[in-house]
Every structure is written in structure tokens, then in C-alpha cells.
CSV table of C-alpha atoms in Angstrom, one decimal:
chain,number,residue,atom,x,y,z
A,1,MET,CA,0.0,0.0,0.0
A,2,THR,CA,1.5,3.3,-1.0
A,3,ALA,CA,1.0,6.8,0.6
A,4,ARG,CA,-1.2,7.6,-2.4
A,5,ASN,CA,-3.9,5.0,-1.6
A,6,THR,CA,-3.9,5.5,2.1
A,7,GLY,CA,-4.6,9.2,1.9
A,8,ALA,CA,-1.4,10.1,3.8
A,9,ARG,CA,0.7,12.9,2.6
A,10,ALA,CA,4.4,12.5,1.9
A,11,ALA,CA,6.8,14.4,4.2
A,12,GLU,CA,9.0,15.5,1.3
A,13,ALA,CA,7.6,19.0,1.6
A,14,VAL,CA,9.6,19.4,4.8
A,15,ARG,CA,13.4,19.5,4.3
A,16,VAL,CA,15.7,18.2,7.0
A,17,ARG,CA,19.2,19.8,7.1
A,18,ALA,CA,22.2,19.0,9.2
A,19,GLU,CA,24.9,21.4,10.4
A,20,GLY,CA,28.1,20.2,11.9
A,21,ASP,CA,29.0,16.6,12.8
A,22,VAL,CA,25.5,15.0,12.5
A,23,GLY,CA,25.4,11.3,11.7
A,24,GLU,CA,22.9,9.5,9.4
A,25,GLU,CA,21.2,7.8,12.3
A,26,ALA,CA,20.4,11.2,13.9
A,27,LEU,CA,19.0,12.5,10.6
A,28,ALA,CA,16.9,9.4,10.1
A,29,TYR,CA,15.5,9.7,13.7
A,30,ILE,CA,14.5,13.4,13.2
A,31,ARG,CA,13.0,12.6,9.8
A,32,THR,CA,10.8,9.9,11.4
A,33,LYS,CA,9.7,12.1,14.3
A,34,VAL,CA,8.9,15.2,12.2
A,35,GLY,CA,7.3,13.0,9.6
A,36,ALA,CA,4.9,11.6,12.2
A,37,ILE,CA,3.7,15.1,12.9
A,38,VAL,CA,3.4,16.5,9.4
A,39,THR,CA,1.6,13.5,7.9
A,40,ARG,CA,-1.2,13.7,10.5
A,41,GLN,CA,-4.7,13.4,9.0
A,42,GLY,CA,-6.7,16.6,8.8
A,43,LEU,CA,-3.8,19.0,8.5
A,44,PRO,CA,-3.5,21.6,5.7
A,45,ALA,CA,-0.5,21.5,3.5
A,46,VAL,CA,2.8,21.5,5.5
A,47,THR,CA,6.0,22.9,4.0
A,48,GLY,CA,9.2,24.1,5.6
A,49,GLU,CA,12.6,23.1,7.0
A,50,VAL,CA,14.0,21.4,10.1
A,51,ARG,CA,17.7,22.0,11.0
A,52,ILE,CA,19.7,19.9,13.4
A,53,ALA,CA,23.2,20.9,14.5
A,54,LYS,CA,25.9,19.8,16.8
A,55,ALA,CA,28.2,22.4,18.2
A,56,SER,CA,31.9,21.9,17.5
A,57,ALA,CA,32.9,23.1,21.0
A,58,HIS,CA,33.0,20.0,23.3
A,59,HIS,CA,32.7,22.0,26.5
A,60,THR,CA,29.1,23.1,25.9
A,61,GLU,CA,26.5,21.7,28.2
A,62,HIS,CA,23.9,21.2,25.4
A,63,PRO,CA,25.8,20.8,22.1
A,64,TRP,CA,22.8,19.6,20.1
A,65,SER,CA,20.2,22.1,18.8
A,66,ALA,CA,17.3,21.8,16.5
A,67,VAL,CA,15.1,24.4,14.8
A,68,ALA,CA,11.9,23.8,12.9
A,69,GLU,CA,10.2,26.4,10.7
A,70,LEU,CA,7.0,25.0,9.2
A,71,GLN,CA,4.2,26.6,7.3
A,72,VAL,CA,1.0,24.8,8.2
A,73,GLY,CA,-1.7,26.1,5.9
A,74,SER,CA,-1.4,29.9,6.4
A,75,VAL,CA,0.2,29.7,9.8
A,76,VAL,CA,3.9,29.7,10.5
A,77,VAL,CA,5.1,27.4,13.3
A,78,VAL,CA,8.5,27.8,14.8
A,79,ALA,CA,10.1,25.5,17.4
A,80,HIS,CA,13.5,25.5,19.0
A,81,ALA,CA,15.3,22.9,21.2
A,82,ARG,CA,18.7,22.4,22.8
A,83,GLU,CA,19.8,19.2,24.5
A,84,ALA,CA,22.7,17.0,25.4
A,85,THR,CA,22.1,14.3,22.8
A,86,SER,CA,20.6,14.1,19.3
A,87,GLU,CA,17.7,11.8,20.5
A,88,GLU,CA,16.8,14.2,23.4
A,89,VAL,CA,16.8,17.3,21.1
A,90,THR,CA,14.7,15.4,18.5
A,91,ASP,CA,12.2,14.3,21.1
A,92,ARG,CA,12.0,17.8,22.7
A,93,LEU,CA,11.5,19.4,19.2
A,94,GLN,CA,8.8,16.8,18.4
A,95,ASP,CA,6.9,17.6,21.6
A,96,ARG,CA,7.1,21.4,20.9
A,97,LEU,CA,6.1,21.0,17.2
A,98,ARG,CA,3.2,18.6,18.0
A,99,ARG,CA,1.8,21.1,20.6
A,100,GLN,CA,1.9,24.0,18.1
A,101,VAL,CA,0.6,22.0,15.1
A,102,GLU,CA,-2.2,20.6,17.2
A,103,ARG,CA,-3.1,24.1,18.2
A,104,VAL,CA,-3.2,25.1,14.5
A,105,ALA,CA,-5.3,22.1,13.6
A,106,HIS,CA,-7.8,22.7,16.3
A,107,ASP,CA,-8.1,26.5,15.8
A,108,GLY,CA,-9.6,26.0,12.4
A,109,ASN,CA,-11.1,29.2,11.1
A,110,ALA,CA,-10.1,31.7,13.8
A,111,ALA,CA,-11.9,34.5,11.9
A,112,ALA,CA,-15.2,32.7,12.4
A,113,ARG,CA,-14.8,33.0,16.2
A,114,ARG,CA,-13.7,36.6,16.2
A,115,ALA,CA,-15.7,38.9,18.5
A,116,VAL,CA,-18.4,40.8,16.6
A,117,THR,CA,-18.3,44.6,17.0
A,118,PRO,CA,-21.4,45.8,18.8
A,119,PRO,CA,-23.8,48.1,17.0
A,120,TRP,CA,-23.0,51.1,19.2
A,121,ARG,CA,-19.4,50.9,18.0
A,122,GLY,CA,-20.2,50.7,14.3
A,123,GLY,CA,-20.8,47.0,14.0
A,124,PRO,CA,-23.8,45.3,12.2
A,125,ALA,CA,-27.2,46.2,13.5
A,126,THR,CA,-29.1,43.5,15.4
A,127,ASP,CA,-32.5,42.2,14.4
A,128,GLY,CA,-35.2,42.7,17.0
A,129,ALA,CA,-35.9,45.2,19.8
A,130,THR,CA,-33.1,44.1,22.2
A,131,SER,CA,-29.7,45.7,22.4
A,132,GLY,CA,-26.4,43.9,22.9
A,133,ILE,CA,-27.2,43.5,26.6
A,134,ALA,CA,-29.6,40.6,27.3
A,135,GLY,CA,-33.0,41.5,28.7
A,136,GLN,CA,-32.8,45.3,28.1
A,137,ALA,CA,-35.0,47.0,25.5
A,138,ASP,CA,-33.4,49.2,22.9
A,139,ALA,CA,-34.0,52.8,23.9
A,140,ARG,CA,-33.0,54.4,20.6
A,141,PRO,CA,-35.6,56.0,18.5
A,142,ALA,CA,-36.6,54.1,15.4
């Protein structure tokens, strides 16, 4: 069964780049973890880039860093992580990305939930004889 017949999107729209001394196993691990997030059903198109880097200085406490900059539909999601090992930084980045992507997926159409401007501030007029305050009659002349 291929990705085409299962309805799952391919994760090729998200590039994974390595900076510094990053091994193939670290790249494969981060591709797997990020791919699990971006191929989630119900997400709009996801594009972007993930960078993983290992600092060349050996005395740093957290030599591994990862940055993800993804465009999920029309929303830009950015996540950063710094840890001691490549697995830890990948897991931390995945947690942060998943939280943000879930927020984007559940927000849906934020414009539909935007507060409506009341009529006395230039918003649309209401139908009926009540004003914006429940239970009070509209005292304005017709």
C-alpha cells in the first residue's frame, strides 16, 4: 500500500538539514519524528525546514540544537530545542512541534470565532428590539 492510496501525505515538503557533525542515524531519527507530525490526517499542506546541529565546541552543556520552521496552511510554526544528545533534542523538538501543530489544527477558522463589534461601535445592526445586553430594551428612536 502506498501513501497515495492511504490518503497520507508525503513528508518530502519538509526538508531536514544537518549542520556540523551529525550522523545519518540522527538524521533518520529526526525525519521519522517530524514525519509523524506533518503526515497527520486533517492538517492543511505543510512545508518548511528542520535543521539539526551539533556544536563543534566539546565543552558546551547542550551541544545539540534543532530548529523547525514550518508553514501549516497559512500559519507559520517555529520551534527550537537544545539538549545534550541528538535523541533528546529530537524528542524535545517533536513535543514542541506537536503542541503547536495541534493548536493550529484545532483552531480551524479563527476569523469565524472573532468577536463581533457591537452596533453602538459601528458593527452590524441587530435584528429585534433588544440591544447587545440581554434583557434590556433598545431605547434608541426608530
